[in-house]
JSON list of C-alpha atoms in Angstrom, two decimals:
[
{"chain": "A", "resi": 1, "resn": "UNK", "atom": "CA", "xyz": [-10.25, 24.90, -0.64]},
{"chain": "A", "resi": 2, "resn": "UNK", "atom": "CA", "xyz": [-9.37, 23.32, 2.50]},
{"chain": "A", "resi": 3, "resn": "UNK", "atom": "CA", "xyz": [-6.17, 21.09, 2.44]},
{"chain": "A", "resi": 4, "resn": "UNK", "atom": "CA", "xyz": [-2.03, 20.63, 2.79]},
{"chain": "A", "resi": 5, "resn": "UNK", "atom": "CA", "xyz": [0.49, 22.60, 1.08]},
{"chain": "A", "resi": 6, "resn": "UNK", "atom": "CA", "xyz": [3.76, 21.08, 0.39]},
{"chain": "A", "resi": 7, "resn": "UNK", "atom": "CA", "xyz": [6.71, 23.39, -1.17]},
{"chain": "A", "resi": 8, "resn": "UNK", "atom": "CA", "xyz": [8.85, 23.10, -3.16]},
{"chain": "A", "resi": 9, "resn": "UNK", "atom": "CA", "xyz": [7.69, 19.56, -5.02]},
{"chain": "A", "resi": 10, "resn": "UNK", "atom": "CA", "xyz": [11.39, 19.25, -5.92]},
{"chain": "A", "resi": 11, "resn": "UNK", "atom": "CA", "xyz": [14.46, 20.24, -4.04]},
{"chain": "A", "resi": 12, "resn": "UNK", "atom": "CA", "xyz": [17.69, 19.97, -4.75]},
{"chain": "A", "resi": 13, "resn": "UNK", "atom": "CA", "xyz": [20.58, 20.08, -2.08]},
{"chain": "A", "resi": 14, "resn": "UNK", "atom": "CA", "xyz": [24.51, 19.87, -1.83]},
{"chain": "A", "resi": 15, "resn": "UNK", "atom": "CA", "xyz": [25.70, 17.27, 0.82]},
{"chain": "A", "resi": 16, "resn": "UNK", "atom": "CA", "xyz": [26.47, 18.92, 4.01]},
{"chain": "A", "resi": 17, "resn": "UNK", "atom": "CA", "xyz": [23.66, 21.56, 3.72]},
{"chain": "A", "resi": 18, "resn": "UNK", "atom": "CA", "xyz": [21.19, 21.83, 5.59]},
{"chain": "A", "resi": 19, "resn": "UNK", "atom": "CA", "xyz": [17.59, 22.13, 4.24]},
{"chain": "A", "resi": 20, "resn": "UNK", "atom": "CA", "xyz": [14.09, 23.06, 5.36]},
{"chain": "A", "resi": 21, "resn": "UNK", "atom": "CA", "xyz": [10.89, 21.43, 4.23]},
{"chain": "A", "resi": 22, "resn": "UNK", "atom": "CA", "xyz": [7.95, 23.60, 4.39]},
{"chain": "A", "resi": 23, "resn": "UNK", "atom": "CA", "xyz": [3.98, 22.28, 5.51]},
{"chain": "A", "resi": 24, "resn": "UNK", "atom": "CA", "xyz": [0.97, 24.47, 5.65]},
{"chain": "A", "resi": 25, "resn": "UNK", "atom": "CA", "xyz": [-2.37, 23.36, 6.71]},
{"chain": "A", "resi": 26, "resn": "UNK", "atom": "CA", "xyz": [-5.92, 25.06, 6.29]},
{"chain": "A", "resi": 27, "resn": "UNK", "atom": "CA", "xyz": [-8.01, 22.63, 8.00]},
{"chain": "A", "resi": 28, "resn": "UNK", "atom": "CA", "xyz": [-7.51, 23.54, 11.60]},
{"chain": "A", "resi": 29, "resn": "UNK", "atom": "CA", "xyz": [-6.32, 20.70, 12.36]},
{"chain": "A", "resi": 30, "resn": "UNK", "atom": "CA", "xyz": [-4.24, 20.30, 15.50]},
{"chain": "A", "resi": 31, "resn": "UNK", "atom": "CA", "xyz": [-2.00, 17.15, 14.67]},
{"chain": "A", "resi": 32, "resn": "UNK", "atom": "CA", "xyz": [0.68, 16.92, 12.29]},
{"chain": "A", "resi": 33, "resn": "UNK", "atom": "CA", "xyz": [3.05, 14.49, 10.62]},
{"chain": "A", "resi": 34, "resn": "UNK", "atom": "CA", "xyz": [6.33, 14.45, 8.85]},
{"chain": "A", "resi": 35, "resn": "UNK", "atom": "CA", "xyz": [6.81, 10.70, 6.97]},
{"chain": "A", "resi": 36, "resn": "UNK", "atom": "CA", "xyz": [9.55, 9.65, 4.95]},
{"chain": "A", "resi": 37, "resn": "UNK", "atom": "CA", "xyz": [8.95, 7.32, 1.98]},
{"chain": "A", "resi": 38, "resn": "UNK", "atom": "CA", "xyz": [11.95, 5.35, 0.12]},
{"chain": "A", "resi": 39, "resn": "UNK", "atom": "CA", "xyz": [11.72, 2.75, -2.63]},
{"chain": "A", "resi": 40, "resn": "UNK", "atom": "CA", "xyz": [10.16, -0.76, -1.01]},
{"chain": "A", "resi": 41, "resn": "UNK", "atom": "CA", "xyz": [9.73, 0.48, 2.77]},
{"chain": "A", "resi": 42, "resn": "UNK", "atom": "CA", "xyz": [6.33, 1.83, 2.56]},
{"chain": "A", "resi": 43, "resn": "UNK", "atom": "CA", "xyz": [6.64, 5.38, 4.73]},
{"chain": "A", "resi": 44, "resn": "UNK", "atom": "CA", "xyz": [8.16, 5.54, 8.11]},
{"chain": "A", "resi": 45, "resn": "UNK", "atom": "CA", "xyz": [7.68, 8.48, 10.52]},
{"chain": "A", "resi": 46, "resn": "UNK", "atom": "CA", "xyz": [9.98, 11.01, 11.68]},
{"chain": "A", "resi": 47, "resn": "UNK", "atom": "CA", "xyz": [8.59, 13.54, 14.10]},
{"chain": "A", "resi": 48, "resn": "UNK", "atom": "CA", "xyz": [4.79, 14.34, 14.71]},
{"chain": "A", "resi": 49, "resn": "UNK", "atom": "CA", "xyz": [3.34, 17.32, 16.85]},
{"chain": "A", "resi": 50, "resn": "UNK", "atom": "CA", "xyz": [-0.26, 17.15, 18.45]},
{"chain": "A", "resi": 51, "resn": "UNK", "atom": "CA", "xyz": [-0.47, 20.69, 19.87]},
{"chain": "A", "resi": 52, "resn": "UNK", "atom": "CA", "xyz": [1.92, 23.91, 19.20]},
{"chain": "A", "resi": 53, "resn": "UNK", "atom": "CA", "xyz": [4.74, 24.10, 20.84]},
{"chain": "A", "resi": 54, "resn": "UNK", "atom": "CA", "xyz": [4.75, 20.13, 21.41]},
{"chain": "A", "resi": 55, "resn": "UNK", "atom": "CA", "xyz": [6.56, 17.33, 18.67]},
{"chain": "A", "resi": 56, "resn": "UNK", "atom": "CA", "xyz": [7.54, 13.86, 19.29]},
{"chain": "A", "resi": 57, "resn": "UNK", "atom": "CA", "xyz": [9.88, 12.11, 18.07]},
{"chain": "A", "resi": 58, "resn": "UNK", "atom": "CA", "xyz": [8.81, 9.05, 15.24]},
{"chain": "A", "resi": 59, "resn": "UNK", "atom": "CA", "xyz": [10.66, 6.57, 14.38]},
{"chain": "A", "resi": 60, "resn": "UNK", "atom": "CA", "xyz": [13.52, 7.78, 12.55]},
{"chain": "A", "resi": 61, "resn": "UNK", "atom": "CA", "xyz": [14.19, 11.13, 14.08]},
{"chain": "A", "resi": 62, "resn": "UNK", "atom": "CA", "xyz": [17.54, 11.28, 13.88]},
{"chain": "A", "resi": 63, "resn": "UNK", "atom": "CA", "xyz": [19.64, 14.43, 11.28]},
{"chain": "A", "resi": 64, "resn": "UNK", "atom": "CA", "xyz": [16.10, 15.82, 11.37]},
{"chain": "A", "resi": 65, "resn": "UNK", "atom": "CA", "xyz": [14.43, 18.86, 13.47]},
{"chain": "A", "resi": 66, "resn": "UNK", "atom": "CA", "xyz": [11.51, 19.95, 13.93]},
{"chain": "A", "resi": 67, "resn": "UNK", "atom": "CA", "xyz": [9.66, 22.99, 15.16]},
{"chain": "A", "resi": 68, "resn": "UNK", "atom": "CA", "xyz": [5.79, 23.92, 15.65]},
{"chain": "A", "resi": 69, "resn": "UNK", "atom": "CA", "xyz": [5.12, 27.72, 15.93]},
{"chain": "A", "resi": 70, "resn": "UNK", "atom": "CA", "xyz": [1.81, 28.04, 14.54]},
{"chain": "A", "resi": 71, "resn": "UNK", "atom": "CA", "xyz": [-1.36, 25.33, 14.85]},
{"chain": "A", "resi": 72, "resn": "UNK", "atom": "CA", "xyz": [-1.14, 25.85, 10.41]},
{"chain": "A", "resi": 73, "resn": "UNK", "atom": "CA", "xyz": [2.93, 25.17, 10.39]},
{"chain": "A", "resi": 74, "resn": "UNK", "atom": "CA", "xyz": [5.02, 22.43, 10.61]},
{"chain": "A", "resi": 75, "resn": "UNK", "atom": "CA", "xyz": [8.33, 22.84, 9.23]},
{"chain": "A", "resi": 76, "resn": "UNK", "atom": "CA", "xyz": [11.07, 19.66, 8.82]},
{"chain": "A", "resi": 77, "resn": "UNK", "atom": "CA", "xyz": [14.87, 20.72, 8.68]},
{"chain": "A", "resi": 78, "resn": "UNK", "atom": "CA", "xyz": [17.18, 17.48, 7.07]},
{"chain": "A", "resi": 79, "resn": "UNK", "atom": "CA", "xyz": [20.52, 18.13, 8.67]},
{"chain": "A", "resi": 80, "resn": "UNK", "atom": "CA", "xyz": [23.46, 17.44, 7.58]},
{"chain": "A", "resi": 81, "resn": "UNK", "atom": "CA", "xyz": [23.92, 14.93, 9.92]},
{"chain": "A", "resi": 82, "resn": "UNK", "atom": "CA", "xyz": [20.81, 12.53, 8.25]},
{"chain": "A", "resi": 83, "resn": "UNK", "atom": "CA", "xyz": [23.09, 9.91, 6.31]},
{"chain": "A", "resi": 84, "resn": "UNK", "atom": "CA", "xyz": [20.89, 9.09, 3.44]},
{"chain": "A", "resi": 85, "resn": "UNK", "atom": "CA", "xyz": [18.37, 12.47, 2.86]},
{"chain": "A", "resi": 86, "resn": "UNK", "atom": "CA", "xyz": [17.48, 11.71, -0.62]},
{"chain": "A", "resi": 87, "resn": "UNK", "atom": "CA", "xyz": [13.38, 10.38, -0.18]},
{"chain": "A", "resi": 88, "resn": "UNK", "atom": "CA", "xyz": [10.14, 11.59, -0.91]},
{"chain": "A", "resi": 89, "resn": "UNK", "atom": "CA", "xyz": [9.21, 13.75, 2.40]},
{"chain": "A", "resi": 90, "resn": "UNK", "atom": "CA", "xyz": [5.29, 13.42, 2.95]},
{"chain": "A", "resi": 91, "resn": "UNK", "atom": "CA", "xyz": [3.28, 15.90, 5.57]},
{"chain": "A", "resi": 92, "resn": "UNK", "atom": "CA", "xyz": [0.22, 14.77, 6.90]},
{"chain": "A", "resi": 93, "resn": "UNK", "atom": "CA", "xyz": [-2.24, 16.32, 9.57]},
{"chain": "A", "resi": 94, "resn": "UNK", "atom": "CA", "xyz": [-5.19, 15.53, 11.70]},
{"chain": "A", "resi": 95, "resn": "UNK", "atom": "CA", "xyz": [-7.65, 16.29, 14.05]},
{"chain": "A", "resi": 96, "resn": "UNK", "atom": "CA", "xyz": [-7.38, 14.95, 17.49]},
{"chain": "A", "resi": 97, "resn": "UNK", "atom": "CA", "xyz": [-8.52, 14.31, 21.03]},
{"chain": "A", "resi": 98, "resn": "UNK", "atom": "CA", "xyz": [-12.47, 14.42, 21.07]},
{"chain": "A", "resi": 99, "resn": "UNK", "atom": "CA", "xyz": [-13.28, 11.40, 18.17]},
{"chain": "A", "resi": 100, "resn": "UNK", "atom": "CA", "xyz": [-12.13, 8.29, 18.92]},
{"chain": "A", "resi": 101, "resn": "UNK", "atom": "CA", "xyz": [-11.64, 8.07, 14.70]},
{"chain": "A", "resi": 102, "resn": "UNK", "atom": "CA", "xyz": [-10.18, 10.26, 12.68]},
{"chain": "A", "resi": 103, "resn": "UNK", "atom": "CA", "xyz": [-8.34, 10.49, 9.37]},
{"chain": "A", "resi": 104, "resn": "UNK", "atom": "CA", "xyz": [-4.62, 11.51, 8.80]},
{"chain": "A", "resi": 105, "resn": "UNK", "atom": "CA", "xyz": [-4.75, 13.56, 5.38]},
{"chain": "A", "resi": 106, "resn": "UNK", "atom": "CA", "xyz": [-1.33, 13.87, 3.38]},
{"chain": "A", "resi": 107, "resn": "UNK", "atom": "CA", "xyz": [-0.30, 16.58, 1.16]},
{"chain": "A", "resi": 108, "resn": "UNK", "atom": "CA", "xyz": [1.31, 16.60, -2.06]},
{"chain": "A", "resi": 109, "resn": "UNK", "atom": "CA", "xyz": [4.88, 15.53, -0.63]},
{"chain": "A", "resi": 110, "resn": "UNK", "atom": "CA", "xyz": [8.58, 16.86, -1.94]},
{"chain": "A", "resi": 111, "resn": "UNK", "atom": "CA", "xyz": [11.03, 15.20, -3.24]},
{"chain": "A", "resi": 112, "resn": "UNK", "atom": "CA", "xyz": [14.62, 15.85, -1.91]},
{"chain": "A", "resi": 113, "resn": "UNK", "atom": "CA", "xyz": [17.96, 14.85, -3.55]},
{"chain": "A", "resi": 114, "resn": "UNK", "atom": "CA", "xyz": [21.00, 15.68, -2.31]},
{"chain": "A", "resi": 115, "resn": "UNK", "atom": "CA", "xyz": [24.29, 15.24, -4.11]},
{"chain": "B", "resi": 1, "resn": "UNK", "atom": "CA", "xyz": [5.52, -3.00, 18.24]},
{"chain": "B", "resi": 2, "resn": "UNK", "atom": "CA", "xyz": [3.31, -3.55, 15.91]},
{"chain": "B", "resi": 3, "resn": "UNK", "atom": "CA", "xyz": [4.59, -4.62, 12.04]},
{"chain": "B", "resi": 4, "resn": "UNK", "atom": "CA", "xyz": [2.19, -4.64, 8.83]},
{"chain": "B", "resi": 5, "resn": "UNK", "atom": "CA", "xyz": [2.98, -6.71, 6.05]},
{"chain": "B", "resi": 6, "resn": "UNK", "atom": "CA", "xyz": [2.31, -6.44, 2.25]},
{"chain": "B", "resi": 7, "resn": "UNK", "atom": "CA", "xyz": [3.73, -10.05, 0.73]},
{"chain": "B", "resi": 8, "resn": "UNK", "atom": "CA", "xyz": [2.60, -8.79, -2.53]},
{"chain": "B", "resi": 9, "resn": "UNK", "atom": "CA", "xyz": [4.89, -6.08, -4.24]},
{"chain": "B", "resi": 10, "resn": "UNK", "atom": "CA", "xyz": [3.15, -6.12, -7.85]},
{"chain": "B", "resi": 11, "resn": "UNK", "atom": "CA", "xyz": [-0.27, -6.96, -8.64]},
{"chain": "B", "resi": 12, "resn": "UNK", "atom": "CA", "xyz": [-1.99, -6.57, -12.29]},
{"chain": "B", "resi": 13, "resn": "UNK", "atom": "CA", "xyz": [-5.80, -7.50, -13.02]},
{"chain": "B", "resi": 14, "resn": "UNK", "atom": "CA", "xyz": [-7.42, -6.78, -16.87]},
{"chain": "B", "resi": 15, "resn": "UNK", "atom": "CA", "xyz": [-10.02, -4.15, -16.61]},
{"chain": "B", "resi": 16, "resn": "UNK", "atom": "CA", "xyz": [-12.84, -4.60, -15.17]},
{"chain": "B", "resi": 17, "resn": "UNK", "atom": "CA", "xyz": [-11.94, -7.42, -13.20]},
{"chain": "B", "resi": 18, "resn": "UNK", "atom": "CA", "xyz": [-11.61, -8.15, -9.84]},
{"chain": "B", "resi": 19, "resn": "UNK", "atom": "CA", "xyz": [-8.36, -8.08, -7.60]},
{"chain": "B", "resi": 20, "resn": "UNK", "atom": "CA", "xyz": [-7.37, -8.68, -4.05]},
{"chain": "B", "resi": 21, "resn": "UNK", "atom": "CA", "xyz": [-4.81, -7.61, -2.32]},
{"chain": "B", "resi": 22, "resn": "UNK", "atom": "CA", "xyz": [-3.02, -8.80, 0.69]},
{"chain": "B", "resi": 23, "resn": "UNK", "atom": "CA", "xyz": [-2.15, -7.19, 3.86]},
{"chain": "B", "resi": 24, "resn": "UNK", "atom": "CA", "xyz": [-1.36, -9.08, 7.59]},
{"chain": "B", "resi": 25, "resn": "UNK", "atom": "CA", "xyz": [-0.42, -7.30, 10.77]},
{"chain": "B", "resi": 26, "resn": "UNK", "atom": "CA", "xyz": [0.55, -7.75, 14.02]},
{"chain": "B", "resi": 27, "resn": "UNK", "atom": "CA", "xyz": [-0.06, -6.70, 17.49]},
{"chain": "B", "resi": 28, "resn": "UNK", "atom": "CA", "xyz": [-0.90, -7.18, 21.19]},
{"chain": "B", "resi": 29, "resn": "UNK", "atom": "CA", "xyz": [-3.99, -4.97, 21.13]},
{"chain": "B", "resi": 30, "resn": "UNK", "atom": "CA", "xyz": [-7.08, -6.00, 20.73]},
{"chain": "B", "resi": 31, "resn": "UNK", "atom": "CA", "xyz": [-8.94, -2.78, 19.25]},
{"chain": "B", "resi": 32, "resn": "UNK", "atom": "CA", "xyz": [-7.23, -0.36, 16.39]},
{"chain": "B", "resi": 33, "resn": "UNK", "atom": "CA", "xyz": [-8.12, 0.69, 13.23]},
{"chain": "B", "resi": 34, "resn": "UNK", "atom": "CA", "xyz": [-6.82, -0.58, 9.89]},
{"chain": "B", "resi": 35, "resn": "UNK", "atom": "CA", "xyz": [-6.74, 1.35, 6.61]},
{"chain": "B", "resi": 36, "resn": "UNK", "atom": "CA", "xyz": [-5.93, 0.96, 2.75]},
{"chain": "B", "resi": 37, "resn": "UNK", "atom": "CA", "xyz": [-4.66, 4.12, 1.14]},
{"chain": "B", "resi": 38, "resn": "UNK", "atom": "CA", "xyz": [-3.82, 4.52, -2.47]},
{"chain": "B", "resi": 39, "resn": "UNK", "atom": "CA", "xyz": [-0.70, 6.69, -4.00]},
{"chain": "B", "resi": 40, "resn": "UNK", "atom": "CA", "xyz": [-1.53, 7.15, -7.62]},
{"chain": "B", "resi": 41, "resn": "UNK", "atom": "CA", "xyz": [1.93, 8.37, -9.83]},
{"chain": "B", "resi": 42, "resn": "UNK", "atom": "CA", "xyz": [1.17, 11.86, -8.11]},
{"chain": "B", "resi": 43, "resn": "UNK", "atom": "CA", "xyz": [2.01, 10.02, -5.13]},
{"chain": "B", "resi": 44, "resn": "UNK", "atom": "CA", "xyz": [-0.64, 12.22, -3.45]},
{"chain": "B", "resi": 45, "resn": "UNK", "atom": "CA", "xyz": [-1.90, 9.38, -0.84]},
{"chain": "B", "resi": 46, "resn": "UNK", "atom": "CA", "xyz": [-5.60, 8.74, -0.86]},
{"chain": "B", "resi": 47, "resn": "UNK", "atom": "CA", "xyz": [-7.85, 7.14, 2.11]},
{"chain": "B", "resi": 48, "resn": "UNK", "atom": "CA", "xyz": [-9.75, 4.03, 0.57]},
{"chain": "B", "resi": 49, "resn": "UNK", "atom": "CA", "xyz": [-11.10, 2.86, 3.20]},
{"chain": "B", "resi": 50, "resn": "UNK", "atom": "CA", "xyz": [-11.19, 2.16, 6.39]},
{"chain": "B", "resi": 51, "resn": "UNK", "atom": "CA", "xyz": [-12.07, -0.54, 9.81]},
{"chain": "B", "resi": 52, "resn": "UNK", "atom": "CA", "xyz": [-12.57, -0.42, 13.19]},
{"chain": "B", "resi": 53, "resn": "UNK", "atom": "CA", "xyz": [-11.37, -3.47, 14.59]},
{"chain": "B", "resi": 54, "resn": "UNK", "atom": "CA", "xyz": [-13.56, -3.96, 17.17]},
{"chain": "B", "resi": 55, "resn": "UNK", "atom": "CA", "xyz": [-16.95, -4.17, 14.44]},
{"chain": "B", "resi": 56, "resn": "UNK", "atom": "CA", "xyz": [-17.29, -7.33, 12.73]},
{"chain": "B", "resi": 57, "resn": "UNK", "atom": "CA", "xyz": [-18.98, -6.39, 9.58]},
{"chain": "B", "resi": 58, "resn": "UNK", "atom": "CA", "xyz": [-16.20, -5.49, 6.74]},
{"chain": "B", "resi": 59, "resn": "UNK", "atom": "CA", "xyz": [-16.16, -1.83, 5.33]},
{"chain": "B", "resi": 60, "resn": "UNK", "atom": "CA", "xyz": [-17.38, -1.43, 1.90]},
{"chain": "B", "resi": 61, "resn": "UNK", "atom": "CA", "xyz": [-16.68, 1.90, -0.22]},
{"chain": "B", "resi": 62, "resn": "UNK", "atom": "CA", "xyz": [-18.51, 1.74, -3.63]},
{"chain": "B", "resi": 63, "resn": "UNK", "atom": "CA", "xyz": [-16.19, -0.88, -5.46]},
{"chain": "B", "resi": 64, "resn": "UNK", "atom": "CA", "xyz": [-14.00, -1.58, -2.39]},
{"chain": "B", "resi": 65, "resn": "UNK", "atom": "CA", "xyz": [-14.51, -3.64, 0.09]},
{"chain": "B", "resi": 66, "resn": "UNK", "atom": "CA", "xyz": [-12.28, -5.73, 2.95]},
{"chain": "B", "resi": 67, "resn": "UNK", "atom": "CA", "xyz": [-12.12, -8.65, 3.79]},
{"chain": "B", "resi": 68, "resn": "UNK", "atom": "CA", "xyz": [-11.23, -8.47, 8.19]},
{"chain": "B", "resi": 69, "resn": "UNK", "atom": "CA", "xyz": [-9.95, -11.65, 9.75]},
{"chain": "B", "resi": 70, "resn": "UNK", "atom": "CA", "xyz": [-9.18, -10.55, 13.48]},
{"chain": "B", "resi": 71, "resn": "UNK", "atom": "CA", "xyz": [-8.94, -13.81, 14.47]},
{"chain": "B", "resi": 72, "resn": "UNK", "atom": "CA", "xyz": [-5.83, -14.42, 11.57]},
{"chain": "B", "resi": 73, "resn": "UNK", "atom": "CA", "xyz": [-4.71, -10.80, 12.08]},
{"chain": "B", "resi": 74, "resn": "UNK", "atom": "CA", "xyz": [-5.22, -10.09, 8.07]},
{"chain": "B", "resi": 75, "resn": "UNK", "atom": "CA", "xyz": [-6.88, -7.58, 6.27]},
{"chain": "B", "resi": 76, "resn": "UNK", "atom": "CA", "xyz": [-6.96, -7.96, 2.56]},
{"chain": "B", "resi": 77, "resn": "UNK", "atom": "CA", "xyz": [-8.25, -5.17, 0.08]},
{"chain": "B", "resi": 78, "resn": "UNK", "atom": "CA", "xyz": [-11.00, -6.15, -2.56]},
{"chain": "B", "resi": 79, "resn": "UNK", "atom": "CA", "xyz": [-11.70, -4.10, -5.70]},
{"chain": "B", "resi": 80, "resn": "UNK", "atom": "CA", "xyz": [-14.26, -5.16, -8.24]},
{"chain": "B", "resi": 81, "resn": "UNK", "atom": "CA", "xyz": [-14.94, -4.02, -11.80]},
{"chain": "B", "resi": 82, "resn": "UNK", "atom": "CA", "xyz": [-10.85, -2.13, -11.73]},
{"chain": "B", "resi": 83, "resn": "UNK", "atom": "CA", "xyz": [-10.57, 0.82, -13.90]},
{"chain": "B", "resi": 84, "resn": "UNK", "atom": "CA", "xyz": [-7.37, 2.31, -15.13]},
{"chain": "B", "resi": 85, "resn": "UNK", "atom": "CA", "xyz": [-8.07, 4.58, -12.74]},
{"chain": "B", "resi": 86, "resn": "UNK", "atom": "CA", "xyz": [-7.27, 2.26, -9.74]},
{"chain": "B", "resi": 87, "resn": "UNK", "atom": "CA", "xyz": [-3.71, 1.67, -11.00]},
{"chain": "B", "resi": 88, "resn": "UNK", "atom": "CA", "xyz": [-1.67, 2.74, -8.06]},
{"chain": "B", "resi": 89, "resn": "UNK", "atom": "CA", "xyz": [-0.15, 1.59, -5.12]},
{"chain": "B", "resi": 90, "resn": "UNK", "atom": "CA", "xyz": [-1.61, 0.80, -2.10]},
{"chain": "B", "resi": 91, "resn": "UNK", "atom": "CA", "xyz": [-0.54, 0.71, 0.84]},
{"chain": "B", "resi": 92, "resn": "UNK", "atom": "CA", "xyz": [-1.99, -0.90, 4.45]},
{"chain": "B", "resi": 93, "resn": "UNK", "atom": "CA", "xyz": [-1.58, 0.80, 7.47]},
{"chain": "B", "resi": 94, "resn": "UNK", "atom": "CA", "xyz": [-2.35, 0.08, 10.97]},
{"chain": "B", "resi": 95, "resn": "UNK", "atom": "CA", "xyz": [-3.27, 2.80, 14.39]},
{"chain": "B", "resi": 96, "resn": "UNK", "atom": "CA", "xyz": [-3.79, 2.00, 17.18]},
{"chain": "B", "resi": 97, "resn": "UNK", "atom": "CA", "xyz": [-7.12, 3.07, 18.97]},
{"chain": "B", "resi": 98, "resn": "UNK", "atom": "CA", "xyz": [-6.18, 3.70, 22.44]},
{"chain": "B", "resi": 99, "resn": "UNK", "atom": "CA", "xyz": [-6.07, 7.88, 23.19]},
{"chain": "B", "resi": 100, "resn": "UNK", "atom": "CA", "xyz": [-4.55, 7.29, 26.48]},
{"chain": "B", "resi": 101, "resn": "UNK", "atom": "CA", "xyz": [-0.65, 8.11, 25.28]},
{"chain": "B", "resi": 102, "resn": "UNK", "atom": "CA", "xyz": [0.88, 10.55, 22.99]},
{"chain": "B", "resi": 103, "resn": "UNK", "atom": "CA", "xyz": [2.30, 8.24, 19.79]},
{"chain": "B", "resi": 104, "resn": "UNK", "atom": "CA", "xyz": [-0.81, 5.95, 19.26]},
{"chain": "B", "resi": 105, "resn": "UNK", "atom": "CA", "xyz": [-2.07, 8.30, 16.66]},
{"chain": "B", "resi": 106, "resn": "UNK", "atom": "CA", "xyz": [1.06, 7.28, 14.32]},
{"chain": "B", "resi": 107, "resn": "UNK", "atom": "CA", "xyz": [0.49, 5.20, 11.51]},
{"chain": "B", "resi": 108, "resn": "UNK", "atom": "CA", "xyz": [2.10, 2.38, 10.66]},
{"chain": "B", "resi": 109, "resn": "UNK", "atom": "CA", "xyz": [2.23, 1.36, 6.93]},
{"chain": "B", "resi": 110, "resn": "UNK", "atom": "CA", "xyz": [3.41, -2.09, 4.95]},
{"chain": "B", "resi": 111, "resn": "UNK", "atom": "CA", "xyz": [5.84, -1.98, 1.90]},
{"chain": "B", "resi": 112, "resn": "UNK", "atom": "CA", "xyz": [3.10, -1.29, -0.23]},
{"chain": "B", "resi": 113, "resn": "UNK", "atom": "CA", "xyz": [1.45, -3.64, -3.50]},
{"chain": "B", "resi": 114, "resn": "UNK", "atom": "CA", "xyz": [2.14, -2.15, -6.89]},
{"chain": "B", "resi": 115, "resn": "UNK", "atom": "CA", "xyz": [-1.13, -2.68, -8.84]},
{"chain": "B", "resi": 116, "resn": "UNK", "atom": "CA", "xyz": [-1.08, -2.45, -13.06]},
{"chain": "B", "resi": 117, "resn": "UNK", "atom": "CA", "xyz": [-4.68, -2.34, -14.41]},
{"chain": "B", "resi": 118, "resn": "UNK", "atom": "CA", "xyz": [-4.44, -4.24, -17.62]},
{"chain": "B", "resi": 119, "resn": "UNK", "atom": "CA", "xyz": [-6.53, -2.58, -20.79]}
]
């Protein structure tokens, strides 16, 4: 089955650590997302990538990184320099350039808490 | 830049009734896309449906449909006969249409509506 792998669903991190967020994608898709989602602010994004080797930074970019290796990849590092890292991290992807429509399908997400 | 707003943070309807839920936006554009996506307790979000801005008639998936007021920039979520099923929350989001620079393929979502489906 076709679709967005999130891992691990739960992570658990000491302040000051740095921590990597993994995304897989199956649908040969050539965009992808990274969104964070906290309690009453709906999800905001943080870095997006339409082709390999390319990201942009969202809206809240900063104490993350971001790198895009592989078209199925998209991995999102929280640094320690990201003030508040405890959210619900959600990955999405998409196809792009040739429809003037197209969906943006989300995986599973992971939850990070750090302490 | 463009700002959606959800002025509803909890919603409950009795089964099989019908709810609507709220969602206005703003922006300088005049064609984008609007969407309603669900995130049931798995928090796995879910397309509901979708509208092209620029097409008059309102989207309609089985029991949802939308109710698109260009004109009063809102864009309000209708769902008839609810089922347990449908308790979630639900969020709107707004993307631009235009291709022409890297970014307008970013969504951007409202606070969300917390909807209880009532047995």
């Amino acid at each position: 089955d076709g679709g967005i792998t999130q891992s691990p669903k739960y992570l658990f991190r000491k302040e000051g650590q740095n921590v990597t967020l993994s995304c897989e994608q199956n649908l040969n898709h050539d965009a992808m997302y990274w969104y964070r989602q906290d309690p009453g602010q709906g999800l905001r994004l943080i870095y997006y990538s339409q082709i390999v080797n390319d990201f942009q930074k969202g809206d809240i970019a900063e104490g993350y990184s971001v790198s895009r290796e592989k078209k199925e990849s998209f991995p999102l590092t929280v640094t320690s320099a990201q003030k508040n890292p405890t959210a619900f991290y959600l990955c999405a992807s998409s196809i792009r350039l040739t429809i003037p429509y197209y969906e943006q399908y989300f995986g599973p997400g992971t939850r990070l808490t750090v302490t | 830049a463009q700002t959606v707003t959800q002025s509803q943070p909890e919603m409950s309807v009795q089964e099989a009734e019908t709810v609507t839920l709220s969602c206005t936006y703003d922006t300088s554009e005049s064609d984008y896309y609007l969407f309603w996506y669900k995130q049931p307790p798995s928090r796995q979000m879910i397309l509901v449906i979708r509208q092209e801005a620029y097409k008059q008639q309102n989207a309609t998936e089985n029991r949802f449909s939308v109710n698109f007021q260009k004109a009063a920039k809102s864009f309000s979520l209708k769902i008839s006969d609810s089922q347990l099923g449908d308790a979630a929350m639900y969020f709107c989001a707004y993307r631009s249409s235009s291709l022409t620079n890297f970014g307008n393929e970013k969504l951007t979502f409202g606070t969300g509506t917390r909807l209880t489906i009532i047995p």
